[in-house]
XYZ file of C-alpha atoms in Angstrom:
720
model
C -16.113 -3.190 23.776
C -19.321 -4.843 25.043
C -17.208 -6.152 27.897
C -15.882 -2.697 28.758
C -19.412 -1.285 28.888
C -20.559 -4.151 31.136
C -17.706 -3.428 33.572
C -18.611 0.263 33.793
C -22.317 -0.700 33.990
C -22.033 -1.944 37.569
C -20.558 1.338 38.809
C -23.818 3.193 38.167
C -26.436 0.892 39.808
C -27.224 3.436 42.605
C -28.753 5.723 39.964
C -31.447 3.229 38.930
C -35.009 3.722 40.077
C -37.118 1.475 42.332
C -39.810 -0.685 40.743
C -43.474 -1.280 41.541
C -45.310 -4.612 41.712
C -47.856 -4.314 38.869
C -47.415 -2.606 35.509
C -50.520 -0.805 34.145
C -50.946 -0.157 30.400
C -52.494 3.271 29.966
C -51.268 4.028 26.417
C -50.040 1.497 23.862
C -49.259 3.934 21.086
C -45.856 4.530 22.628
C -43.359 1.966 23.872
C -42.860 1.691 27.628
C -39.818 0.522 29.539
C -41.078 -1.922 32.181
C -39.293 -1.769 35.544
C -42.231 -3.085 37.557
C -41.251 -6.762 37.736
C -39.869 -9.462 39.985
C -36.930 -11.786 39.330
C -35.420 -14.998 40.615
C -31.957 -16.439 39.792
C -32.145 -20.250 39.675
C -28.560 -21.170 40.559
C -29.547 -24.817 41.151
C -31.387 -25.090 37.805
C -34.180 -26.975 39.642
C -37.224 -24.875 38.799
C -39.583 -25.163 35.859
C -42.797 -23.412 34.917
C -44.743 -26.045 36.866
C -43.203 -25.123 40.221
C -41.899 -21.603 39.604
C -44.696 -20.127 41.730
C -42.854 -21.576 44.738
C -39.627 -19.696 43.942
C -38.597 -16.797 46.215
C -38.975 -13.945 43.722
C -37.535 -10.498 44.583
C -38.712 -7.090 43.475
C -36.373 -5.449 40.979
C -34.707 -2.439 42.674
C -31.773 -0.107 42.170
C -29.589 -2.223 44.456
C -30.071 -5.686 42.924
C -29.993 -5.051 39.175
C -26.611 -6.778 39.004
C -28.387 -10.094 39.746
C -29.873 -9.956 36.256
C -26.358 -10.281 34.819
C -26.019 -13.851 36.093
C -25.041 -16.655 33.714
C -27.471 -18.954 35.594
C -31.133 -19.255 34.628
C -32.858 -15.966 35.419
C -36.641 -15.925 35.839
C -38.559 -12.679 35.332
C -42.167 -12.346 36.515
C -44.272 -9.464 35.229
C -47.733 -8.677 36.568
C -49.703 -6.383 34.313
C -53.128 -5.161 33.375
C -54.691 -2.554 31.021
C -56.959 0.348 31.843
C -59.007 -0.555 28.747
C -59.238 -3.215 26.050
C -56.129 -2.617 23.901
C -55.460 -4.894 20.951
C -52.262 -6.498 19.582
C -49.878 -5.919 22.481
C -46.260 -7.027 22.297
C -43.282 -7.208 24.645
C -39.643 -6.750 23.596
C -36.312 -7.865 25.134
C -33.892 -5.343 23.567
C -30.773 -7.517 23.617
C -29.639 -9.485 20.589
C -27.160 -11.790 22.343
C -29.097 -14.192 24.550
C -28.527 -17.929 24.173
C -32.061 -19.042 25.093
C -35.163 -17.104 26.178
C -38.417 -18.857 27.137
C -41.681 -16.923 27.343
C -44.689 -18.298 29.306
C -48.265 -17.029 29.421
C -51.539 -18.726 30.424
C -53.997 -19.734 27.719
C -57.784 -19.881 28.027
C -57.537 -23.462 29.325
C -55.336 -22.411 32.219
C -52.267 -24.066 30.671
C -48.898 -22.360 30.177
C -48.074 -21.657 26.520
C -44.308 -21.498 25.901
C -42.467 -19.606 23.177
C -38.783 -20.485 22.803
C -36.291 -18.214 21.004
C -32.569 -17.521 21.306
C -29.239 -17.536 19.537
C -28.992 -21.290 20.030
C -31.698 -21.672 17.390
C -31.879 -20.566 13.761
C -33.096 -17.042 13.213
C -36.016 -18.148 11.039
C -37.684 -19.830 14.040
C -38.732 -16.421 15.305
C -42.225 -15.139 14.569
C -41.015 -11.534 14.276
C -37.964 -11.319 12.026
C -36.156 -8.715 14.092
C -32.704 -8.627 15.568
C -34.162 -8.386 19.105
C -36.720 -10.722 20.703
C -40.430 -9.795 20.393
C -43.342 -11.772 21.879
C -47.109 -11.410 21.676
C -48.761 -10.169 24.884
C -52.376 -10.946 25.722
C -54.446 -7.900 26.546
C -56.539 -7.924 29.724
C -58.072 -5.387 32.065
C -57.642 -7.943 34.845
C -54.261 -8.595 36.366
C -52.251 -11.306 34.589
C -48.793 -12.770 35.036
C -46.170 -13.706 32.444
C -42.763 -15.306 32.933
C -39.462 -15.130 31.081
C -36.586 -17.542 31.650
C -33.279 -16.295 30.212
C -30.073 -18.300 29.949
C -26.745 -16.958 28.685
C -23.154 -18.216 28.930
C -21.836 -14.641 29.384
C -23.055 -11.659 31.370
C -25.272 -9.213 29.498
C -27.780 -6.426 30.079
C -31.223 -5.765 28.606
C -34.435 -3.777 28.971
C -38.021 -5.000 28.833
C -40.172 -2.851 26.532
C -43.914 -3.179 25.849
C -46.630 -1.519 23.793
C -48.745 -2.166 20.726
C -47.231 -4.381 18.046
C -46.968 -1.392 15.708
C -45.257 0.765 18.320
C -42.761 -1.974 19.228
C -42.020 -2.814 15.582
C -41.616 0.894 14.730
C -39.210 1.262 17.637
C -37.181 -1.687 16.328
C -37.318 -0.423 12.706
C -36.034 3.014 13.715
C -33.035 1.445 15.442
C -32.351 -0.890 12.521
C -32.493 1.987 10.020
C -30.012 4.037 12.027
C -27.692 1.053 12.400
C -27.907 0.279 8.661
C -26.873 3.831 7.843
C -23.896 3.643 10.245
C -22.968 0.217 8.856
C -23.016 1.789 5.399
C -20.415 4.281 6.570
C -18.196 1.348 7.596
C -18.709 -0.256 4.194
C -17.822 2.913 2.268
C -14.645 3.569 4.264
C -13.520 -0.066 3.992
C -14.102 -0.152 0.217
C -12.374 3.209 -0.290
C -9.258 2.324 1.681
C -9.125 -1.166 0.128
C -9.001 0.559 -3.246
C -6.176 2.765 -1.965
C -4.252 -0.308 -0.821
C -4.675 -1.993 -4.212
C -3.504 1.235 -5.886
C -0.401 2.083 -3.813
C 0.357 -1.160 -1.916
C 0.877 0.582 1.459
C 0.577 -2.077 4.171
C -0.954 0.346 6.670
C -4.066 0.660 4.453
C -4.530 -3.125 4.444
C -4.216 -3.234 8.257
C -6.769 -0.411 8.486
C -9.179 -2.332 6.224
C -8.841 -5.524 8.295
C -9.314 -3.683 11.611
C -12.325 -1.716 10.280
C -13.904 -4.888 8.827
C -13.797 -6.775 12.121
C -14.898 -3.668 14.070
C -17.929 -3.387 11.788
C -18.623 -7.097 12.086
C -18.426 -6.882 15.892
C -20.976 -4.067 15.930
C -23.246 -6.098 13.626
C -23.032 -9.104 15.974
C -23.728 -7.021 19.105
C -26.782 -5.450 17.453
C -28.014 -8.759 16.003
C -27.717 -7.395 12.464
C -25.354 -10.221 11.396
C -27.628 -13.029 12.662
C -30.569 -11.500 10.847
C -28.895 -10.952 7.476
C -25.492 -12.687 7.235
C -25.826 -16.146 8.816
C -29.433 -16.704 9.995
C -28.932 -20.503 10.034
C -25.474 -20.553 11.669
C -25.702 -20.241 15.452
C -21.948 -20.631 16.055
C -20.989 -17.103 14.984
C -23.855 -15.557 16.920
C -22.976 -17.529 20.059
C -19.200 -16.994 19.988
C -18.873 -14.138 17.482
C -18.789 -11.190 19.906
C -15.821 -12.603 21.845
C -14.042 -13.754 18.687
C -14.534 -10.426 16.866
C -13.501 -8.521 20.004
C -10.227 -10.458 20.077
C -9.521 -10.070 16.353
C -10.566 -6.412 16.252
C -8.395 -5.553 19.249
C -5.385 -7.327 17.723
C -5.961 -5.381 14.509
C -6.254 -2.164 16.494
C -2.955 -2.802 18.312
C -1.138 -3.676 15.056
C -2.558 -0.603 13.291
C -1.542 1.564 16.242
C 2.053 0.283 16.099
C 2.319 0.841 12.344
C 0.554 4.204 12.185
C 2.165 5.746 15.312
C 5.560 4.067 14.650
C 5.673 3.012 18.287
C 8.744 0.845 17.685
C 10.654 4.057 16.936
C 8.985 6.545 19.298
C 8.208 4.339 22.350
C 10.184 1.050 22.052
C 9.306 -0.100 25.599
C 5.568 0.431 25.056
C 5.891 -1.283 21.668
C 7.204 -4.426 23.386
C 4.362 -4.197 25.932
C 1.862 -4.023 23.042
C 3.313 -7.305 21.745
C 2.487 -8.861 25.135
C -1.122 -7.669 24.794
C -1.288 -9.121 21.269
C 0.005 -12.480 22.532
C -2.648 -12.510 25.285
C -5.416 -11.844 22.753
C -4.128 -14.554 20.430
C -4.373 -17.085 23.272
C -7.888 -15.831 24.117
C -8.940 -16.126 20.477
C -7.809 -19.756 20.369
C -9.742 -20.432 23.583
C -13.085 -18.991 22.438
C -14.582 -22.305 21.330
C -13.139 -24.176 24.300
C -14.398 -22.137 27.277
C -16.294 -19.061 26.124
C -17.395 -18.042 29.633
C -13.800 -17.945 30.855
C -12.703 -15.980 27.792
C -15.543 -13.525 28.377
C -14.489 -13.047 32.015
C -10.851 -12.481 31.093
C -11.775 -10.026 28.363
C -13.945 -8.201 30.865
C -10.822 -7.498 32.908
C -8.349 -6.950 30.054
C -10.341 -4.715 27.690
C -10.396 -1.575 29.908
C -6.612 -1.785 30.329
C -6.169 -2.234 26.565
C -8.282 0.845 25.819
C -6.357 2.994 28.340
C -3.042 1.556 27.112
C -3.804 2.581 23.502
C -4.896 6.036 24.687
C -1.692 6.404 26.736
C 0.538 5.455 23.787
C -1.235 7.927 21.499
C -0.692 10.746 24.046
C 2.991 9.794 24.533
C 3.741 9.718 20.813
C 1.887 13.014 20.271
C 3.868 14.687 23.079
C 7.060 13.508 21.361
C 6.103 15.726 18.402
C 4.824 13.128 15.918
C 2.075 15.083 14.115
C -0.155 12.181 12.905
C -0.612 11.045 16.519
C -3.090 13.850 17.154
C -5.409 12.481 14.467
C -5.186 8.989 15.955
C -5.795 10.427 19.446
C -8.878 12.271 18.203
C -10.249 9.117 16.540
C -9.698 6.879 19.595
C -11.077 9.533 22.008
C -14.208 9.774 19.864
C -14.696 6.011 20.103
C -14.219 6.030 23.897
C -16.675 8.956 24.193
C -19.268 6.927 22.287
C -18.753 4.054 24.743
C -19.184 6.360 27.722
C -22.479 7.763 26.404
C -23.646 4.187 25.716
C -22.822 3.146 29.279
C -24.599 6.179 30.748
C -27.700 5.168 28.821
C -27.368 1.523 29.913
C -27.249 2.464 33.609
C -30.011 5.061 33.436
C -28.034 8.291 33.919
C -29.424 9.452 30.588
C -32.456 8.204 28.656
C -31.915 4.837 26.996
C -33.361 4.788 23.474
C -32.473 3.885 19.901
C -30.096 6.831 19.690
C -28.174 6.392 22.917
C -27.871 2.611 22.536
C -26.162 3.195 19.173
C -23.595 5.726 20.475
C -20.901 3.034 20.743
C -21.518 2.041 17.124
C -21.557 5.714 16.077
C -18.297 6.235 17.959
C -16.733 3.271 16.162
C -17.901 4.604 12.778
C -16.505 8.065 13.526
C -13.245 6.454 14.597
C -13.018 4.645 11.238
C -13.731 7.871 9.312
C -11.207 9.934 11.309
C -8.532 7.266 10.891
C -9.175 7.315 7.147
C -8.580 11.065 7.132
C -5.402 10.496 9.155
C -4.149 8.046 6.506
C -4.883 10.602 3.805
C -2.743 13.056 5.736
C 0.199 10.726 5.177
C 0.451 12.155 1.636
C 1.269 15.558 3.086
C 3.780 13.994 5.478
C 5.427 12.161 2.578
C 5.622 15.424 0.641
C 7.235 17.167 3.630
C 9.787 14.393 4.015
C 10.634 14.603 0.317
C 11.065 18.371 0.583
C 13.456 17.871 3.509
C 15.390 15.334 1.422
C 15.638 17.804 -1.450
C 16.854 20.535 0.896
C 19.508 18.196 2.316
C 20.583 17.261 -1.208
C 21.012 20.896 -2.195
C 22.959 21.582 1.029
C 25.316 18.724 0.221
C 25.771 20.040 -3.318
C 26.591 23.500 -1.954
C 29.097 22.001 0.482
C 30.606 19.971 -2.339
C 31.020 23.082 -4.513
C 32.572 24.992 -1.599
C 35.021 22.131 -1.009
C 36.003 22.095 -4.700
C 36.564 25.861 -4.587
C 38.811 25.485 -1.538
C 40.705 22.677 -3.261
C 41.175 24.923 -6.297
C 42.640 27.667 -4.085
C 45.065 25.197 -2.502
C 45.944 23.820 -5.940
C 46.515 27.337 -7.294
C 48.847 28.143 -4.412
C 50.844 24.952 -4.993
C 51.110 25.649 -8.711
C 52.344 29.193 -8.031
C 54.916 27.922 -5.542
C 56.125 25.293 -7.981
C 56.268 27.839 -10.805
C 58.337 30.212 -8.659
C 60.823 27.424 -7.862
C 61.136 26.506 -11.539
C 61.787 30.103 -12.511
C 64.630 30.325 -10.018
C 66.186 27.124 -11.330
C 65.929 27.869 -15.019
C 64.157 30.582 -16.941
C 64.012 28.221 -19.870
C 61.162 26.458 -18.160
C 58.847 29.451 -18.686
C 57.266 27.774 -21.699
C 56.576 24.732 -19.579
C 55.047 26.888 -16.875
C 52.725 28.432 -19.435
C 51.588 24.952 -20.428
C 50.952 24.134 -16.773
C 48.881 27.298 -16.355
C 46.861 26.440 -19.435
C 46.363 22.925 -18.078
C 45.278 24.396 -14.773
C 42.714 26.639 -16.470
C 41.414 23.657 -18.402
C 41.236 21.700 -15.170
C 39.155 24.442 -13.560
C 36.851 24.422 -16.552
C 36.601 20.629 -16.426
C 35.864 20.773 -12.693
C 33.074 23.272 -13.270
C 31.602 20.973 -15.921
C 31.860 17.994 -13.562
C 30.082 19.924 -10.841
C 27.409 20.949 -13.335
C 26.922 17.444 -14.688
C 26.768 15.807 -11.272
C 24.527 18.490 -9.853
C 22.058 18.416 -12.724
C 22.091 14.630 -12.909
C 21.281 14.393 -9.220
C 18.723 17.204 -9.480
C 17.115 15.629 -12.545
C 16.878 12.175 -10.949
C 15.590 13.661 -7.691
C 13.042 15.850 -9.512
C 11.856 12.952 -11.712
C 11.658 10.697 -8.654
C 9.662 13.260 -6.673
C 7.297 13.782 -9.637
C 6.833 10.027 -10.039
C 6.307 9.345 -6.301
C 3.842 12.232 -5.890
C 2.087 11.410 -9.174
C 0.874 7.987 -7.950
C -0.834 9.142 -4.710
C -2.191 12.334 -6.299
C -3.622 10.298 -9.200
C -5.678 8.114 -6.900
C -6.713 11.178 -4.863
C -7.766 12.947 -8.090
C -9.474 9.875 -9.550
C -11.320 9.068 -6.341
C -12.929 12.471 -5.896
C -15.774 11.805 -8.385
C -16.536 8.260 -7.050
C -16.465 9.642 -3.517
C -18.874 12.400 -4.511
C -21.178 9.842 -6.130
C -21.003 7.671 -2.972
C -21.815 10.660 -0.757
C -24.700 11.628 -3.078
C -25.967 8.013 -2.883
C -25.834 8.041 0.906
C -27.670 11.403 0.971
C -30.228 10.043 -1.484
C -30.820 6.999 0.738
C -31.279 9.251 3.740
C -33.694 11.549 1.927
C -35.659 8.590 0.549
C -35.758 7.113 4.048
C -37.030 10.423 5.353
C -39.723 10.507 2.666
C -40.861 6.977 3.465
C -40.709 7.749 7.206
C -42.989 10.732 6.652
C -45.576 8.444 5.059
C -45.308 5.469 7.411
C -44.252 6.763 10.827
C -46.544 8.452 13.339
C -46.301 12.211 13.121
C -44.660 12.438 16.546
C -41.842 10.055 15.514
C -41.419 11.845 12.216
C -41.129 15.176 14.069
C -38.337 13.641 16.160
C -36.456 12.838 12.945
C -36.980 16.405 11.718
C -35.719 17.726 15.071
C -32.548 15.629 14.725
C -32.116 16.873 11.169
C -32.438 20.478 12.328
C -30.003 19.893 15.216
C -27.458 18.483 12.740
C -28.017 21.477 10.380
C -28.479 18.990 7.556
C -28.552 21.496 4.640
C -25.383 23.193 5.871
C -23.547 19.854 6.221
C -24.715 18.786 2.748
C -23.422 22.018 1.169
C -20.195 21.850 3.149
C -19.506 18.323 1.840
C -19.827 19.568 -1.751
C -17.549 22.522 -1.024
C -14.934 20.243 0.553
C -15.019 17.906 -2.445
C -14.582 20.845 -4.823
C -11.669 22.087 -2.745
C -10.085 18.631 -2.925
C -10.606 18.569 -6.749
C -8.984 22.030 -7.109
C -5.997 21.080 -4.914
C -5.466 17.846 -6.834
C -5.569 19.652 -10.196
C -3.039 22.211 -9.002
C -0.760 19.431 -7.789
C -1.040 17.693 -11.198
C 0.129 20.907 -12.874
C 3.156 21.081 -10.587
C 4.022 17.433 -11.292
C 3.708 18.117 -15.044
C 6.202 20.945 -14.627
C 8.594 18.733 -12.670
C 8.508 16.030 -15.363
C 9.114 18.543 -18.117
C 11.965 20.212 -16.199
C 13.723 16.913 -15.331
C 14.750 16.005 -18.914
C 18.496 16.033 -18.078
C 19.406 12.672 -19.577
C 18.835 13.613 -23.226
C 21.686 12.663 -25.548
C 20.175 13.639 -28.916
C 18.989 16.882 -30.364
C 15.199 17.141 -30.311
C 12.616 19.661 -31.378
C 11.640 21.378 -28.122
C 8.957 23.934 -27.283
C 10.991 26.467 -25.326
C 7.899 28.375 -24.173
C 6.734 25.199 -22.420
C 10.162 24.978 -20.789
C 9.833 28.577 -19.566
C 6.388 27.813 -18.126
C 7.624 24.704 -16.305
C 10.569 26.639 -14.867
C 8.217 29.367 -13.637
C 6.078 26.716 -11.933
C 9.124 25.395 -10.048
C 10.088 28.932 -9.052
C 6.556 29.793 -8.007
C 7.319 29.697 -4.265
C 10.184 32.170 -4.738
C 8.244 34.452 -7.078
C 4.870 34.507 -5.327
C 4.225 37.587 -3.138
C 7.616 39.057 -4.156
C 7.376 40.192 -7.762
C 5.302 40.181 -10.918
C 6.111 37.980 -13.943
C 4.881 39.054 -17.403
C 5.176 36.681 -20.386
C 4.932 37.974 -23.932
C 5.018 34.722 -25.891
C 4.674 34.813 -29.673
C 4.182 31.062 -30.211
C 7.715 30.554 -31.531
C 8.453 27.339 -33.482
C 10.057 24.327 -31.804
C 13.833 24.635 -31.602
C 16.300 21.800 -32.182
C 18.276 21.634 -28.921
C 18.673 19.737 -25.639
C 15.431 20.391 -23.699
C 16.786 19.559 -20.254
C 19.880 21.728 -20.751
C 17.747 24.675 -21.907
C 15.543 24.289 -18.823
C 18.722 24.585 -16.783
C 19.588 27.809 -18.668
C 16.170 29.311 -17.892
C 16.379 28.209 -14.255
C 19.784 29.820 -13.719
C 18.921 33.116 -15.467
C 15.488 33.442 -13.790
C 16.918 32.524 -10.343
C 19.566 35.255 -10.711
C 16.860 37.734 -11.723
C 14.660 36.826 -8.717
C 17.592 37.105 -6.293
C 18.672 40.428 -7.800
C 15.203 41.942 -7.363
C 14.890 40.600 -3.831
C 18.222 42.243 -2.889
C 16.672 45.663 -3.644
C 13.690 44.964 -1.298
C 11.454 46.863 -3.695
C 7.703 46.143 -3.801
C 7.216 46.650 -7.551
C 9.709 44.008 -8.729
C 8.971 42.659 -12.197
C 10.376 40.133 -14.668
C 9.355 40.329 -18.333
C 9.900 37.337 -20.636
C 9.538 37.919 -24.394
C 9.919 35.476 -27.303
C 10.259 36.403 -31.003
C 11.260 34.769 -34.306
C 13.543 36.292 -36.947
C 15.125 34.692 -40.058
C 15.483 31.103 -38.886
C 16.323 32.044 -35.292
C 14.405 32.528 -32.076
C 15.096 35.279 -29.612
C 14.312 34.974 -25.865
C 14.535 38.068 -23.680
C 14.492 37.855 -19.856
C 14.480 41.351 -18.347
C 14.214 42.489 -14.740
C 14.037 45.849 -12.956
C 16.653 44.895 -10.383
C 19.791 46.824 -9.344
C 21.635 46.301 -12.645
C 25.409 45.719 -12.879
C 28.596 47.605 -13.690
C 30.738 47.129 -16.789
C 33.426 45.422 -14.663
C 30.895 42.816 -13.520
C 29.561 42.309 -17.063
C 33.085 41.501 -18.337
C 33.524 38.682 -15.798
C 29.884 37.579 -15.722
C 30.370 34.260 -17.549
C 33.721 33.286 -15.969
C 33.696 30.101 -13.819
C 33.556 30.717 -10.059
C 32.922 34.449 -10.434
C 30.154 35.615 -8.136
C 29.017 38.847 -6.466
C 27.205 36.987 -3.680
C 28.570 36.617 -0.111
C 30.790 33.624 0.667
C 28.764 30.470 1.038
C 25.707 31.700 -0.927
C 26.881 31.018 -4.473
C 29.433 28.943 -6.394
C 29.827 31.242 -9.378
C 29.025 28.410 -11.786
C 25.441 29.270 -12.813
C 26.036 31.727 -15.664
C 29.243 29.929 -16.722
C 27.110 26.817 -17.238
C 24.530 28.869 -19.146
C 27.232 30.198 -21.491
C 28.642 26.699 -22.208
C 25.201 25.216 -22.941
C 24.214 28.002 -25.377
C 27.646 27.910 -27.031
C 27.322 24.133 -27.593
C 24.109 24.501 -29.609
C 25.524 27.363 -31.747
C 23.598 30.077 -29.966
C 24.708 33.252 -28.236
C 23.787 35.194 -25.119
C 23.957 38.952 -24.698
C 23.595 41.073 -21.554
C 22.254 44.638 -21.361
C 22.331 46.291 -17.972
C 21.887 49.778 -16.493
C 22.645 50.543 -12.836
C 19.462 51.011 -10.741
C 17.246 50.276 -13.780
C 17.668 46.576 -14.440
C 19.264 43.847 -16.539
C 18.234 42.050 -19.735
C 19.562 38.666 -20.922
C 18.994 38.050 -24.651
C 19.373 34.455 -25.850
C 19.475 33.778 -29.607
C 19.232 30.205 -30.935
C 19.008 28.702 -34.438
C 15.753 26.844 -35.088
C 17.604 24.023 -36.889
C 20.881 22.952 -35.356
C 23.838 20.743 -36.335
C 26.057 19.946 -33.389
C 27.424 17.063 -31.349
C 25.537 15.324 -28.589
C 26.540 16.544 -25.140
C 29.067 14.506 -23.234
C 28.597 13.617 -19.582
C 31.548 15.709 -18.626
């Protein structure tokens, strides 16, 4: 992005101020941006310090600042003096990426002393171990002249800053502290999402980590942080690193965009165009060590189009209704906004200082954080997709049941027609017809059992699968809350310790600036809000764990042996699954007496509770009353347990009670029920030697009473 900022830089030259011929030091306790200098671009490379006084220097003005961006040797001449005898002056070039920079000043013998620094030399050759270039400046109340000769293989911008050594070093330290904090944000987000990738093996997290790593490394190179701390003896990475990291980071950004926004699905044409961009950047990456100046020039032209292309794709995908695109759009817009503020500071529209020069880095850090939040949102998207899949599965099951019912009607008609024909031929076939009718009834019963088995098998597998798939991501969310809180507390501790040290070591005026920033950010409110957000995340994760526990308990449909089962746990898990239907509609009261475990089929009994409770909920809803209530009571009596499920719904007539447990009998409208629910309940309870009784009064409610033996002797259920 350095290249993008350089391109925009030239558009704002008319806003720069004119310079004067001699700079006068009137206060060295603050740093000063020197614009009172002359320059000369030595395109022929024929001048040295011995004959530079013959060069045609020009005054630096608002119209010729672009000359300082030349890749040829650029000479800068500064005439200065002090109004009094200040001690320990220093001058700073606030650009970390300069190949060579020579500094000349006259000594007492009238000879030119030269100091040579630059990225072409090891970092430890510098007197001041800072990421930018600092030189000693002789104090004098008489006018003196100093020269700089700068040489770089790519275009770059810089400011010349002067003041006392302490003021210059404090200015540099403030910038380095802010950058270290921002770099720490990169490190935390990279480590966190790398852990997520190791946990769930989602490729998009690995791509995010790679992109964020190279983005952070690019910012470190541009600020000189990497040369100071990572490879102080290796000049290759500092000389070619910005172009190389720009290429790699942009490729990672394009790949992440395609994966996260699913551009191949939503915008196939733009997806193919993104592959063209990636191919161009691969070629540029290979060419970095061959012709870095050419690569820099090409990147200067390509980078703005890449940034706008990514922004355009994000807008297009968002307009197509893909929800995660808005998070990506917010993250990328934040990064571009940081670049714009950085450029405005570079060209002088706004004040250029340690804060504004770091806005591009801040924008990149905010982009990384926002993209991490967007990835976390994928859990909610996955949950929504799974809910849609469940809804489709239930719709298919309902259609299947309806089709079977229609087939039964057709079959019944054919049987009746055939029976009528047989009666006309020979009344002696009546016995045979009775056998056919019995067979038909058995067939209907078998069909109902098949529907039940298939439905519950599918539901059990789907429920267990959902519980398993949600359990993994929610586990790492739940387990990462405490480490994240510790990391946030560590970052806050570092900041507060830094503030404490700054209060002791910084001038009061600089410390007051930090306090002003802290007040502008409303630091205490942000700190409290972070803790509240983490607690909210912990509460949501715990609630999700409880739901998953209920799903796992409810999905025990593949049991083939009798087991001791806690039926009160089964009732609780069923109520959890019905929570969305019950909430805001009616009140559920449980009067559990801690009944002993019952020998039965746990999954089948969960199905019994689900069917009975669902009927009770639907019955109460049909009355549209606001005081709906379900009361569940458990008791023990002489080796048996008794479970009562009572509601205050509309009740039922005696005619309905007689047919209540018959297959395919239902009082619901066509298409809303198969009539198999209570028939299935009856068969399950009958199989484990229990019984079910129904008490009902019109307009008062209905009570289902299930009685089961605590110890059972029966056959294992067949998959019929």
